[in-house]
Tab-separated table of C-alpha atoms in Angstrom:
chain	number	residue	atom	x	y	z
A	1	UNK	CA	0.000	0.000	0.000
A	2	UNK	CA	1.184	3.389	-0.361
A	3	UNK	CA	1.867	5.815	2.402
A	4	UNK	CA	-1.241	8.398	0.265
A	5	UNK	CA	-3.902	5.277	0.574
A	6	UNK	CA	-2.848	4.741	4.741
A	7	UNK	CA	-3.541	8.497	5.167
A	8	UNK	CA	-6.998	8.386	3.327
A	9	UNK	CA	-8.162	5.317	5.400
A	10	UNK	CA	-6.528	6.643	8.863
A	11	UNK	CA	-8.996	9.867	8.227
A	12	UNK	CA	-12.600	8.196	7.414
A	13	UNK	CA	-15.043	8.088	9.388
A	14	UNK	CA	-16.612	5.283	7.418
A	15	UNK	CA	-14.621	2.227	5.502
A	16	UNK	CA	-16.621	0.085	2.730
A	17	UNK	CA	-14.889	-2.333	0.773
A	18	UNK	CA	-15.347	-6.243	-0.094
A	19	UNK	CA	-14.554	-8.122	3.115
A	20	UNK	CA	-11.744	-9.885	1.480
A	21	UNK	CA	-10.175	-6.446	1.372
A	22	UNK	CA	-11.336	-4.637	4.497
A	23	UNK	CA	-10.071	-8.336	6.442
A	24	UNK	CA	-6.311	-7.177	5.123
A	25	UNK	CA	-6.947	-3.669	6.226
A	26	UNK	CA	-7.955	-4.999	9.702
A	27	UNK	CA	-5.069	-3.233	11.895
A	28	UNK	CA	-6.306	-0.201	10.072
A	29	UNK	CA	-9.641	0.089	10.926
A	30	UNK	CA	-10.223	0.951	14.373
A	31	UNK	CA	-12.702	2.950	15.708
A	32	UNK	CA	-14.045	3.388	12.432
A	33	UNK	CA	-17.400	2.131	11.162
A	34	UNK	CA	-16.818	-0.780	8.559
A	35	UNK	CA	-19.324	-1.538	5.951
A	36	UNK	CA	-18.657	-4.473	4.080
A	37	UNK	CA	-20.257	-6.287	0.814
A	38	UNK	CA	-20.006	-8.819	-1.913
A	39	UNK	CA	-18.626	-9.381	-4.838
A	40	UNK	CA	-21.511	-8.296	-7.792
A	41	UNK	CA	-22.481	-5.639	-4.776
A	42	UNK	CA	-20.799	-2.768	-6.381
A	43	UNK	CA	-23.186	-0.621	-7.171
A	44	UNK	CA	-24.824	-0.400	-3.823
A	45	UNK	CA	-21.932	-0.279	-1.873
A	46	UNK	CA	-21.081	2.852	-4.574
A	47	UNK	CA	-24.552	4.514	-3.637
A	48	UNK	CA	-23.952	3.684	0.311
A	49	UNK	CA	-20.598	5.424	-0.136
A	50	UNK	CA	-22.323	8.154	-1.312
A	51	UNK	CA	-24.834	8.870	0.468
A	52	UNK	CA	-22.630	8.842	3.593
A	53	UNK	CA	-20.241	11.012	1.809
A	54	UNK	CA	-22.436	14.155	2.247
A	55	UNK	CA	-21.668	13.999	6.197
A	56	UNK	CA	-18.939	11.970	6.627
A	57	UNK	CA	-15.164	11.285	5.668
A	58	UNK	CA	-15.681	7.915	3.526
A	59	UNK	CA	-12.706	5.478	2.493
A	60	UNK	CA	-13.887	2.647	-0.404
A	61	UNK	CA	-11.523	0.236	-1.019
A	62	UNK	CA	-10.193	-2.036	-3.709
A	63	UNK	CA	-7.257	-4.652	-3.808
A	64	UNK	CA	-4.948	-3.350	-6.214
A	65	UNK	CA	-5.809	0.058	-8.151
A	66	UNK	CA	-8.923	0.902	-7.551
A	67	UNK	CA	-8.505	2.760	-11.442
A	68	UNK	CA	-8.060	-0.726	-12.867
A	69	UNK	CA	-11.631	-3.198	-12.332
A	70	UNK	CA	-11.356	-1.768	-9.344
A	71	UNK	CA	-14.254	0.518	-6.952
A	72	UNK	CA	-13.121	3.750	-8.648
A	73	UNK	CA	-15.551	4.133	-12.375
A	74	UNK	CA	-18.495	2.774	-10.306
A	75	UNK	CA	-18.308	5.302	-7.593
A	76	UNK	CA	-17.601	8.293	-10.070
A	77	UNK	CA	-20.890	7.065	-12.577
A	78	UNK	CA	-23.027	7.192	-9.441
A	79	UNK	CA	-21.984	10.384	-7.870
A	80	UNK	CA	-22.163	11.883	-11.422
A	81	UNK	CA	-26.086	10.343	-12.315
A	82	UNK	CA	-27.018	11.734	-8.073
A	83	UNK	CA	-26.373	15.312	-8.883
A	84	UNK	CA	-24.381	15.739	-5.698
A	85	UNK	CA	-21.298	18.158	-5.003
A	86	UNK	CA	-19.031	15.819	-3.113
A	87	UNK	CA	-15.672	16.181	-2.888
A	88	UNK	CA	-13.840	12.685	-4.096
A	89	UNK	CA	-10.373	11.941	-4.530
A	90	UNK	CA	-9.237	8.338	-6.569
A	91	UNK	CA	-5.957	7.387	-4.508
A	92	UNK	CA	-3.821	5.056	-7.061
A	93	UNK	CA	-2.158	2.201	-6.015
A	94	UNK	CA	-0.083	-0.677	-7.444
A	95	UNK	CA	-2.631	-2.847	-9.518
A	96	UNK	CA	-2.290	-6.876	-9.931
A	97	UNK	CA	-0.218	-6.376	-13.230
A	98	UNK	CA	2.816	-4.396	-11.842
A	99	UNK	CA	2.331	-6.783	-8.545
A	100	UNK	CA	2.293	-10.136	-10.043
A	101	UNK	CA	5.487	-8.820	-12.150
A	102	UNK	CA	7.692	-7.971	-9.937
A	103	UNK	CA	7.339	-11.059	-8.198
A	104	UNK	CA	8.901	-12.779	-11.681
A	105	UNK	CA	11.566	-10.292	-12.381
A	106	UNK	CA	10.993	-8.010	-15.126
A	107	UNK	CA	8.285	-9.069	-17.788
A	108	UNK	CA	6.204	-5.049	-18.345
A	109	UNK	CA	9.677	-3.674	-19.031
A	110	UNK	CA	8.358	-1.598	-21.819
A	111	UNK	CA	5.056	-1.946	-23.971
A	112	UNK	CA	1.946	-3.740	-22.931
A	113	UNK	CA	-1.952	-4.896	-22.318
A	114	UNK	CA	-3.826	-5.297	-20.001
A	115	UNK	CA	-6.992	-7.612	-20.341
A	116	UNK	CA	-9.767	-9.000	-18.420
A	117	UNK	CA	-11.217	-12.693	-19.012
A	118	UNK	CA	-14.379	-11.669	-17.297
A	119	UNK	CA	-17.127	-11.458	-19.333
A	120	UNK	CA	-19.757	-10.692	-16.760
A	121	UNK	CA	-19.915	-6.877	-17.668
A	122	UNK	CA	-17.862	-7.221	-21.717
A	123	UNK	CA	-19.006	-9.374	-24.344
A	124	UNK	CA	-16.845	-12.342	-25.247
A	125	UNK	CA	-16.745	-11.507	-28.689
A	126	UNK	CA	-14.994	-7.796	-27.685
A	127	UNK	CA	-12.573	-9.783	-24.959
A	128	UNK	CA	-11.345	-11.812	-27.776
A	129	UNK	CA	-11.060	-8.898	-30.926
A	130	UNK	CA	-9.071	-7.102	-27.827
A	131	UNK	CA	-6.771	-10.242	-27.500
A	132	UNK	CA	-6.064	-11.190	-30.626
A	133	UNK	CA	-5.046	-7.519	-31.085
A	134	UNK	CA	-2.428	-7.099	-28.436
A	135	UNK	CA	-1.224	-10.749	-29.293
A	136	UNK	CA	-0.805	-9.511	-32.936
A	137	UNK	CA	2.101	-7.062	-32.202
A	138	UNK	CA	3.949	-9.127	-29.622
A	139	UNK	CA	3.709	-7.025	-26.409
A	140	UNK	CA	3.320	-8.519	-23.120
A	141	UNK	CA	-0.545	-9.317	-22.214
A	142	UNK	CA	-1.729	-9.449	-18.497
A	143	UNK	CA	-4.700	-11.075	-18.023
A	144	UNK	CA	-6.554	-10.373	-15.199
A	145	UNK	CA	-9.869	-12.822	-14.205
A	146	UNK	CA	-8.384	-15.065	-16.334
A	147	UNK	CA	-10.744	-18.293	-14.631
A	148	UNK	CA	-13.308	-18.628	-12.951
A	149	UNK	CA	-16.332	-20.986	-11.708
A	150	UNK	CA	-18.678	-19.219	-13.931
A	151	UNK	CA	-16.506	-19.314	-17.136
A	152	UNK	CA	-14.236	-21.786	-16.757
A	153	UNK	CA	-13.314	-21.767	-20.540
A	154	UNK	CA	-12.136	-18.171	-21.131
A	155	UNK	CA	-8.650	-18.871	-20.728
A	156	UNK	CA	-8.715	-21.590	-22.836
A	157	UNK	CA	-10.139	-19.201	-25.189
A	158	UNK	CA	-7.313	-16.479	-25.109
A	159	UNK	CA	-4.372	-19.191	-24.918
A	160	UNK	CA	-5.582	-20.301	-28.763
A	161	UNK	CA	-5.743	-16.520	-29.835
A	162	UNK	CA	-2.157	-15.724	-28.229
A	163	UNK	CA	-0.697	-18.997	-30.238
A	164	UNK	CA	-2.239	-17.656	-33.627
A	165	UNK	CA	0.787	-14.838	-32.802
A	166	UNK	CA	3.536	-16.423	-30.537
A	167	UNK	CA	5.600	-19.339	-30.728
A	168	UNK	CA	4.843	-22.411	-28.468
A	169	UNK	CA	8.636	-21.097	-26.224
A	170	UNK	CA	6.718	-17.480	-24.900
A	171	UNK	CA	7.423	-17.223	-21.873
A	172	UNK	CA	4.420	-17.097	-19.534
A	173	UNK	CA	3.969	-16.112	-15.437
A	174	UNK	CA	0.989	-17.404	-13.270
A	175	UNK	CA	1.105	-15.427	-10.224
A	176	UNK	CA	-1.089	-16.255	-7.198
A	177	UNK	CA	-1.943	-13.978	-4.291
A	178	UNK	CA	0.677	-11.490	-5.597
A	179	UNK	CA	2.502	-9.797	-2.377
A	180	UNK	CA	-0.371	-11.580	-0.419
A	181	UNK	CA	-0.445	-14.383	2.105
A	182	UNK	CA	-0.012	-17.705	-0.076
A	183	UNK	CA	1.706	-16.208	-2.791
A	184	UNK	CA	2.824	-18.449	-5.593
A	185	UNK	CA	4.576	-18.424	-8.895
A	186	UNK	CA	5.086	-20.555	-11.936
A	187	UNK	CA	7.114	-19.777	-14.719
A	188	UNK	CA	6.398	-21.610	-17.752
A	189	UNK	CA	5.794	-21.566	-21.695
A	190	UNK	CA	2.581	-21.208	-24.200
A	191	UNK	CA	3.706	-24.795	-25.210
A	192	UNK	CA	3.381	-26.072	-21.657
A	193	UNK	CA	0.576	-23.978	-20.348
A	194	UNK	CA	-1.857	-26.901	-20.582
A	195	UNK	CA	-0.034	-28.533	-17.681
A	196	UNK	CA	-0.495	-25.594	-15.444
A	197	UNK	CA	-3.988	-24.797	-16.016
A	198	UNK	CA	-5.152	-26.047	-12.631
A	199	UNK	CA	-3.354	-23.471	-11.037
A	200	UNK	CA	-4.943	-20.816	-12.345
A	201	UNK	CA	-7.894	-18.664	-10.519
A	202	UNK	CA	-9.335	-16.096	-9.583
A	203	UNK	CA	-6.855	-14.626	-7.405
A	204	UNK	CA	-4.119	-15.300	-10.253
A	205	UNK	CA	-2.366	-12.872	-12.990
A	206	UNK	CA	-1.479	-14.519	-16.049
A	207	UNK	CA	1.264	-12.839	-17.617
A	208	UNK	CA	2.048	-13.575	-21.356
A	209	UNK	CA	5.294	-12.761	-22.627
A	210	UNK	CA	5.732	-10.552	-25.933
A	211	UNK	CA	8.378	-11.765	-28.988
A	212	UNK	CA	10.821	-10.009	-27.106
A	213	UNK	CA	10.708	-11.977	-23.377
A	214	UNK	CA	12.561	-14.559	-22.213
A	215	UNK	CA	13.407	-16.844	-19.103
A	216	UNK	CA	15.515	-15.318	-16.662
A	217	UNK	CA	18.133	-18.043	-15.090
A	218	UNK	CA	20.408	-17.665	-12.370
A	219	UNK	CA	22.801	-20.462	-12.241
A	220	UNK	CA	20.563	-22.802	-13.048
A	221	UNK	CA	17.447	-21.771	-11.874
A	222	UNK	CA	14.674	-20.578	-13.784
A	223	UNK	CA	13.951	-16.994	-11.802
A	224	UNK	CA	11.468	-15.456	-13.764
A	225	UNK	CA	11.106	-13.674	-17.314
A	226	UNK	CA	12.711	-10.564	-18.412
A	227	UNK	CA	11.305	-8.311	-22.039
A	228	UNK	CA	14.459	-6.336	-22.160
A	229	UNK	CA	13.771	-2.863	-23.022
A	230	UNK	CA	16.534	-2.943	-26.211
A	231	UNK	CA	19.966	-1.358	-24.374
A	232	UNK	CA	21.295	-4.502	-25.812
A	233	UNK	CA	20.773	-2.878	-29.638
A	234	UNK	CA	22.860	0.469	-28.717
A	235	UNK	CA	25.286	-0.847	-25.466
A	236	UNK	CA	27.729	-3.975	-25.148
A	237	UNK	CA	27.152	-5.430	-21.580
B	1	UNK	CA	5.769	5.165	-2.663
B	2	UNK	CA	4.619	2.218	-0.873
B	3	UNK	CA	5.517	1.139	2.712
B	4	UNK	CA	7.430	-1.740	0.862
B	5	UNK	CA	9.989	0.932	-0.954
B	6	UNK	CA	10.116	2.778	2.043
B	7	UNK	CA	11.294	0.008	4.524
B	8	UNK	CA	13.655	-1.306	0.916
B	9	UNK	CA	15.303	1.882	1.063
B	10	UNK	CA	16.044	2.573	4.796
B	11	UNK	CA	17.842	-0.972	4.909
B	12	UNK	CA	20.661	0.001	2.073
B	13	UNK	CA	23.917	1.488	2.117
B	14	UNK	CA	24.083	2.335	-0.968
B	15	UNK	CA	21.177	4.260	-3.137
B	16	UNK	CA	21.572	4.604	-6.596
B	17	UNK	CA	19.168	6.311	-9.268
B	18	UNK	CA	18.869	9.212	-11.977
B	19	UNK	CA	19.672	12.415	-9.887
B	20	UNK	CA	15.512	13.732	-10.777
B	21	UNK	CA	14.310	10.801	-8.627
B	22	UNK	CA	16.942	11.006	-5.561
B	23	UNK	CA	16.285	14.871	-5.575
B	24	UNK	CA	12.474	13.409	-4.608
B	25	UNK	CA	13.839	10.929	-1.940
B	26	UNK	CA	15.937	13.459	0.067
B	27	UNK	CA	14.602	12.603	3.830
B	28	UNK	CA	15.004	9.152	3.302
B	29	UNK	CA	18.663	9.794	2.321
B	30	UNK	CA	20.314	10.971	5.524
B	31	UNK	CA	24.044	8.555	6.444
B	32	UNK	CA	23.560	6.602	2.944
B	33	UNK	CA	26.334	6.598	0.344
B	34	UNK	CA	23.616	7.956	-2.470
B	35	UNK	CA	25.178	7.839	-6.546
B	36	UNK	CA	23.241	9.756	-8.648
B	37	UNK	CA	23.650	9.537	-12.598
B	38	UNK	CA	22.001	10.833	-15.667
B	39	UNK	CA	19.482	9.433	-18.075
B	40	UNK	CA	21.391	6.888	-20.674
B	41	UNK	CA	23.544	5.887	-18.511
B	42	UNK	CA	21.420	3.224	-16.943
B	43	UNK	CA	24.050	0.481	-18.245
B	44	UNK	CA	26.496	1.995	-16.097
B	45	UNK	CA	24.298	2.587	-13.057
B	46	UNK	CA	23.242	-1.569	-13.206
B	47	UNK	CA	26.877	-2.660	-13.639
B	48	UNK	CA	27.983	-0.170	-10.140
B	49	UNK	CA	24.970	-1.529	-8.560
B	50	UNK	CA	25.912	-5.140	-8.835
B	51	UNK	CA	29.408	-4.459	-8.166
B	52	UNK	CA	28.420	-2.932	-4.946
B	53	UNK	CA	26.049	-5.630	-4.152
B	54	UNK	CA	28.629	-8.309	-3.639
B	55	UNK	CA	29.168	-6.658	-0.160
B	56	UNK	CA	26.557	-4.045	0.784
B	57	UNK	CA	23.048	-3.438	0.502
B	58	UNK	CA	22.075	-1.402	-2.945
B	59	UNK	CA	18.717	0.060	-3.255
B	60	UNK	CA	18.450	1.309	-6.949
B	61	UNK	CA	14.906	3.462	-7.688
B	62	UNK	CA	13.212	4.552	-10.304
B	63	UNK	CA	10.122	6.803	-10.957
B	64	UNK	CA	7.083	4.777	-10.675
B	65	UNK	CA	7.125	1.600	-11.007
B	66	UNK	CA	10.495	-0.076	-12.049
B	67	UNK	CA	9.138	-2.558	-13.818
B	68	UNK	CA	7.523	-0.440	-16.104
B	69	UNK	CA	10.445	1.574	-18.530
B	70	UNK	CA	12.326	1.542	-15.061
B	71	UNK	CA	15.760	0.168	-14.048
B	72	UNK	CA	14.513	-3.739	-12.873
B	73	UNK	CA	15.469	-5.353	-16.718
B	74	UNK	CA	18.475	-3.904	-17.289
B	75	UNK	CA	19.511	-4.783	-13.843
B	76	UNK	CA	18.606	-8.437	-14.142
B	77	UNK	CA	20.204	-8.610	-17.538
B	78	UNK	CA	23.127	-7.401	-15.960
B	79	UNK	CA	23.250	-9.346	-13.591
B	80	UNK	CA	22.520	-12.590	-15.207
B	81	UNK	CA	25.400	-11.930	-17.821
B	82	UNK	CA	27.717	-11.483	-14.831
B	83	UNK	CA	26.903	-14.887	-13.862
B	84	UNK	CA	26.856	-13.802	-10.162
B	85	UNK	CA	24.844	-15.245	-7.582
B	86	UNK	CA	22.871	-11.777	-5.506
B	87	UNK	CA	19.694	-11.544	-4.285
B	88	UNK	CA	17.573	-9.334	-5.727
B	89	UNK	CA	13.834	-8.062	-5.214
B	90	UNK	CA	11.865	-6.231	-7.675
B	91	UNK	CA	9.957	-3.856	-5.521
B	92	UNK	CA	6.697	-2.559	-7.237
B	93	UNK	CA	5.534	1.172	-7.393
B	94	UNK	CA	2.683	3.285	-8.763
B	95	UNK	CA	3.251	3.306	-13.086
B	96	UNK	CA	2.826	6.490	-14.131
B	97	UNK	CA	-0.594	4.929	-16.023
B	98	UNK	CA	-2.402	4.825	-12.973
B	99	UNK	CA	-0.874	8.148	-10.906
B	100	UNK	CA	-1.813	10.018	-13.832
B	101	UNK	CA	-5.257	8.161	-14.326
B	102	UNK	CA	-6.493	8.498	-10.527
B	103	UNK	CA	-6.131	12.506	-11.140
B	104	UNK	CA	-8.447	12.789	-13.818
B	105	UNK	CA	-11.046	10.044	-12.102
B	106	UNK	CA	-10.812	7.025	-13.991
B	107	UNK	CA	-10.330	6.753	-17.654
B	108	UNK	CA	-8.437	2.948	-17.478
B	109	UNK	CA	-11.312	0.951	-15.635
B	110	UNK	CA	-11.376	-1.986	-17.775
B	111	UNK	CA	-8.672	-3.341	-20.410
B	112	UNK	CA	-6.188	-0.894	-21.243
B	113	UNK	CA	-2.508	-0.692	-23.244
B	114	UNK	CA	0.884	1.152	-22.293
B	115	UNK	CA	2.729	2.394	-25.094
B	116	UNK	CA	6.042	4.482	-24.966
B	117	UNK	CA	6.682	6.573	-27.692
B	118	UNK	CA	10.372	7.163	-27.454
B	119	UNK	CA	12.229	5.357	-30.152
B	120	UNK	CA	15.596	5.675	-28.624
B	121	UNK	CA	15.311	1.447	-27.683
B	122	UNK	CA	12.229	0.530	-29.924
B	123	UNK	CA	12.192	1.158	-33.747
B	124	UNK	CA	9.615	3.773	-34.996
B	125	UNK	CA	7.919	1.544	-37.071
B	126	UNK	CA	7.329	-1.348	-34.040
B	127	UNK	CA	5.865	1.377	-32.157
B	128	UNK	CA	3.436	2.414	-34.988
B	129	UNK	CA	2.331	-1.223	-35.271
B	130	UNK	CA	1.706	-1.598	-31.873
B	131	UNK	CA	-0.244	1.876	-31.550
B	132	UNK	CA	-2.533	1.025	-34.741
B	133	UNK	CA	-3.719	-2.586	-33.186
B	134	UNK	CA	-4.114	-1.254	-29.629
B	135	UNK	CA	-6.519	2.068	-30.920
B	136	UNK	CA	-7.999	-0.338	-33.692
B	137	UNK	CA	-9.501	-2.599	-30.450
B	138	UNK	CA	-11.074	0.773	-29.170
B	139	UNK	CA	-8.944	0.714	-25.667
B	140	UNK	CA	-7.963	3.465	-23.262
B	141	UNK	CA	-4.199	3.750	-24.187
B	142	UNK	CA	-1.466	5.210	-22.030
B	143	UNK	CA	1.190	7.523	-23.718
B	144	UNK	CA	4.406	7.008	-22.059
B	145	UNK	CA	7.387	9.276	-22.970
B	146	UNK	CA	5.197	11.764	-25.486
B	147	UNK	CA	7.624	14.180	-26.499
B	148	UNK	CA	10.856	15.093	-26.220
B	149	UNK	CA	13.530	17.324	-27.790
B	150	UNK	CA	14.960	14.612	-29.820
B	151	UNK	CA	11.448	13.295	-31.181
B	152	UNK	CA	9.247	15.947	-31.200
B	153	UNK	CA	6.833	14.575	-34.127
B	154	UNK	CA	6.215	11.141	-32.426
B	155	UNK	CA	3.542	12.774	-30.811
B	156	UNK	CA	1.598	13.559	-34.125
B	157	UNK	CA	2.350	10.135	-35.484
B	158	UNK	CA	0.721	8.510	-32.199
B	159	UNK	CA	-2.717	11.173	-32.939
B	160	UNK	CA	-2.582	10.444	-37.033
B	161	UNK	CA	-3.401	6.390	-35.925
B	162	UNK	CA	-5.406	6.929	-33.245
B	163	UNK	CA	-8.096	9.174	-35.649
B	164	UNK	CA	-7.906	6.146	-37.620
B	165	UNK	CA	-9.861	4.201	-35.786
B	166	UNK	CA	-11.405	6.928	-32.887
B	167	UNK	CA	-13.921	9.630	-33.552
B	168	UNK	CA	-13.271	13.028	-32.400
B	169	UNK	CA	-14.583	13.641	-29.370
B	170	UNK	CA	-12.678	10.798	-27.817
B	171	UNK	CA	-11.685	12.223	-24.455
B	172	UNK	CA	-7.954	12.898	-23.803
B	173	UNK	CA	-6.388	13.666	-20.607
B	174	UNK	CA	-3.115	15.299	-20.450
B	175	UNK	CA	-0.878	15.028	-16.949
B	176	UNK	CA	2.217	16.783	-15.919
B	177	UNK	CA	4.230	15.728	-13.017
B	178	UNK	CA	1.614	13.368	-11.647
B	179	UNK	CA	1.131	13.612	-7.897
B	180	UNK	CA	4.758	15.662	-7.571
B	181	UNK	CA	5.012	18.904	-7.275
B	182	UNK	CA	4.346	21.344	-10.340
B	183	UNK	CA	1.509	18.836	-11.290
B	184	UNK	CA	-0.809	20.102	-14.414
B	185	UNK	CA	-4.312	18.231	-15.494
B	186	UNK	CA	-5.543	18.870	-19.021
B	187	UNK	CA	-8.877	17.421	-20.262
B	188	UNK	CA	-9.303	17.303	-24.090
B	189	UNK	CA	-10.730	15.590	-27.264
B	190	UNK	CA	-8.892	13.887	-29.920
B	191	UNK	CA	-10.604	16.704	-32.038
B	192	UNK	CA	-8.919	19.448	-30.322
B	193	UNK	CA	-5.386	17.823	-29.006
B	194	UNK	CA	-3.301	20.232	-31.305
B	195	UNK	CA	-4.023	22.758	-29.269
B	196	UNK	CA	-2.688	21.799	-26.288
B	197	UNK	CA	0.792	20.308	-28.011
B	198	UNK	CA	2.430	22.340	-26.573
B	199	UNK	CA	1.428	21.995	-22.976
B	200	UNK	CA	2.858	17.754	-23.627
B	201	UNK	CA	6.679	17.311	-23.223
B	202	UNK	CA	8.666	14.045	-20.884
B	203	UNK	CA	7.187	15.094	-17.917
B	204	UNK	CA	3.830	13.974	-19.267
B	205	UNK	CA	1.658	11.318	-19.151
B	206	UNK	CA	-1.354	11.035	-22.091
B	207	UNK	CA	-4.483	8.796	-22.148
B	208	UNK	CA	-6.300	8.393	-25.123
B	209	UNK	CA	-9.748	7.301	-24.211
B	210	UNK	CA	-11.352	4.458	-25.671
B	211	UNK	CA	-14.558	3.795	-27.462
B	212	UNK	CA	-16.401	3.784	-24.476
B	213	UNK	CA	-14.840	6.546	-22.240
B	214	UNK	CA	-16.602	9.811	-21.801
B	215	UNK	CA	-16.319	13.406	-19.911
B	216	UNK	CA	-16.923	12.743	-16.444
B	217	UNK	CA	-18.710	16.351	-14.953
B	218	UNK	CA	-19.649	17.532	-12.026
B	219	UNK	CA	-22.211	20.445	-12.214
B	220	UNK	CA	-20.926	22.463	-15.478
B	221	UNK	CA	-17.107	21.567	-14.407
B	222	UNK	CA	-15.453	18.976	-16.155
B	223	UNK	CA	-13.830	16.643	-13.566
B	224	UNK	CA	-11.771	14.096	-16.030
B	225	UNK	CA	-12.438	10.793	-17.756
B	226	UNK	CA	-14.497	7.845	-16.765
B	227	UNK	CA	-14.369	4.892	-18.476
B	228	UNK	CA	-17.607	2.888	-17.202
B	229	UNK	CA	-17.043	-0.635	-16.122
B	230	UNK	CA	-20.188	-1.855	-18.437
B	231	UNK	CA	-22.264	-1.697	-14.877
B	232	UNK	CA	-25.060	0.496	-16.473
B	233	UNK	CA	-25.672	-3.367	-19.011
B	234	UNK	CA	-27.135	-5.043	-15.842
B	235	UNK	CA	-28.186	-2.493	-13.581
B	236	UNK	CA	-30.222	0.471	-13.087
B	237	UNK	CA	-28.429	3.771	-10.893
């Protein structure tokens, strides 16, 4: 979290969030009044917020960025259709993409995409023009909601449009719980991604590689994935 | 900055970075041997840093997020051609994609792309490629690196594709110095970007809206961007 986000929940009066969220925040949230909700509860918890945002100091939270899938749209769309002049502020923070990264070295180093699986509020058919776009030009993809119980076969779905584009040795991250309790990583290929697949939830990142990544290797050991940005055309290291 | 960076930074010796970002990390500084160099000579900076990892602790930062156009690739690559054995941690940060987009509400939502325009590492005509299939999917895309002295008509080349595939009044934010000091907010339209060319230069930050973002207002003011979630296809608020 960043030091901005711990200021804006140390001065609400009220705290709303999904409870998976407010149960991290836990230390943080004493002596305040906690509201928590559901998943597919978004748009009440937005109005909620609102409505106790014309007397109070109110803190929503999100994992991640609250920008990206996050609380942050929702909140803005309702204040916006209720009319009201209330002061808001969206705090940024480090969303699943830049997490679940840096936990496998260095696979964002320069271009990418970010896209979500879920097709509860997109239409398939605009997840996968999307897809087979940002596969097209070899730039790393993150794919956030890449499974769940409700659409089990999205993934599936993306892994054929990424190997219209890349070869079977593209590097590709599964990151679990990024930075959370039970983190875990695998580091494996589009050729071998099959193998993995049970691994993959709703609390993991996918990260596909572009042209340009590779394995990282340390001795031996497979560390993670690397896109180097290019020094290597202009500088002899 | 995140607690994470924070506590990362107290614990080294040694603190290395481009002179811009150290300037911002002065309080945090005090009894640590700090090296400051200049932008393209992050070869150099890596090799010191490993060098002076063998026996201390290095901290090297970057603006944002490292991962992101930041230091954490070349370092690896460095230090996986040196063949050494050092622990290293990629620590993650706010991109500038998401500082700038949480001060003009929330124009990245959903999916989104991150695309640099310098073509000091990345050949002008990969970059045009990659801009053309990212607006052709009707995305929010990030503008890293807009302008600078050395390519001051990338800028024009990334606005030619983007009306190839966007209508005019596709909203545009423009951010300078997002949340540091000096920090300037533009909101625009593709239609009317020309205008404020000259307000765009490396300190910046552009989002070109996608298909579905729109002028977020409060009363007659505009606020910024929202790009909505899809919430308003399966509910009523």
């Amino acid at each position: 979290m960043t030091t901005q986000a711990l200021k804006a929940i140390a001065g609400a009066d009220y705290v709303l969030g999904h409870s998976m969220y407010l149960e991290h925040l836990k230390p943080l949230l004493e002596g305040k009044t906690v509201i928590s909700s559901s998943m597919g509860k978004e748009v009440d918890r937005a109005k909620q917020a609102i409505d106790l945002a014309g007397l109070h100091n109110v803190a929503i939270v999100s994992g991640g960025d609250a920008g990206v899938y996050g609380m942050a749209s929702i909140v803005l769309e309702v204040l916006e259709h209720s009319g009201r002049m209330i002061e808001v502020e969206v705090i940024p923070g480090v969303t699943a993409a830049n997490a679940a990264a840096s936990r496998v070295g260095s696979p964002l180093s320069g271009d990418f995409a970010v896209i979500s699986l879920s097709d509860l509020l997109t239409p398939l058919g605009v997840i996968e023009q999307r897809l087979d776009a940002v596969f097209s030009v070899g730039i790393p993809v993150v794919l956030y909601n890449p499974k769940s119980r409700g659409r089990p076969h999205n993934f599936a779905i993306a892994i054929e449009h990424a190997r219209k584009h890349l070869d079977s040795g593209t590097p590709i991250a599964i990151v679990r719980n990024a930075l959370r309790e039970g983190e875990e990583t695998i580091v494996t290929s589009l050729g071998e991604i099959e193998e993995h697949e049970p691994a993959i939830d709703m609390h993991t990142t996918v990260i596909v590689g572009g042209t340009e990544s590779r394995i990282w290797r340390m001795g031996n050991d497979v560390k993670g994935i690397i896109t180097p940005r290019g020094y290597h055309r202009k500088y002899v290291y």
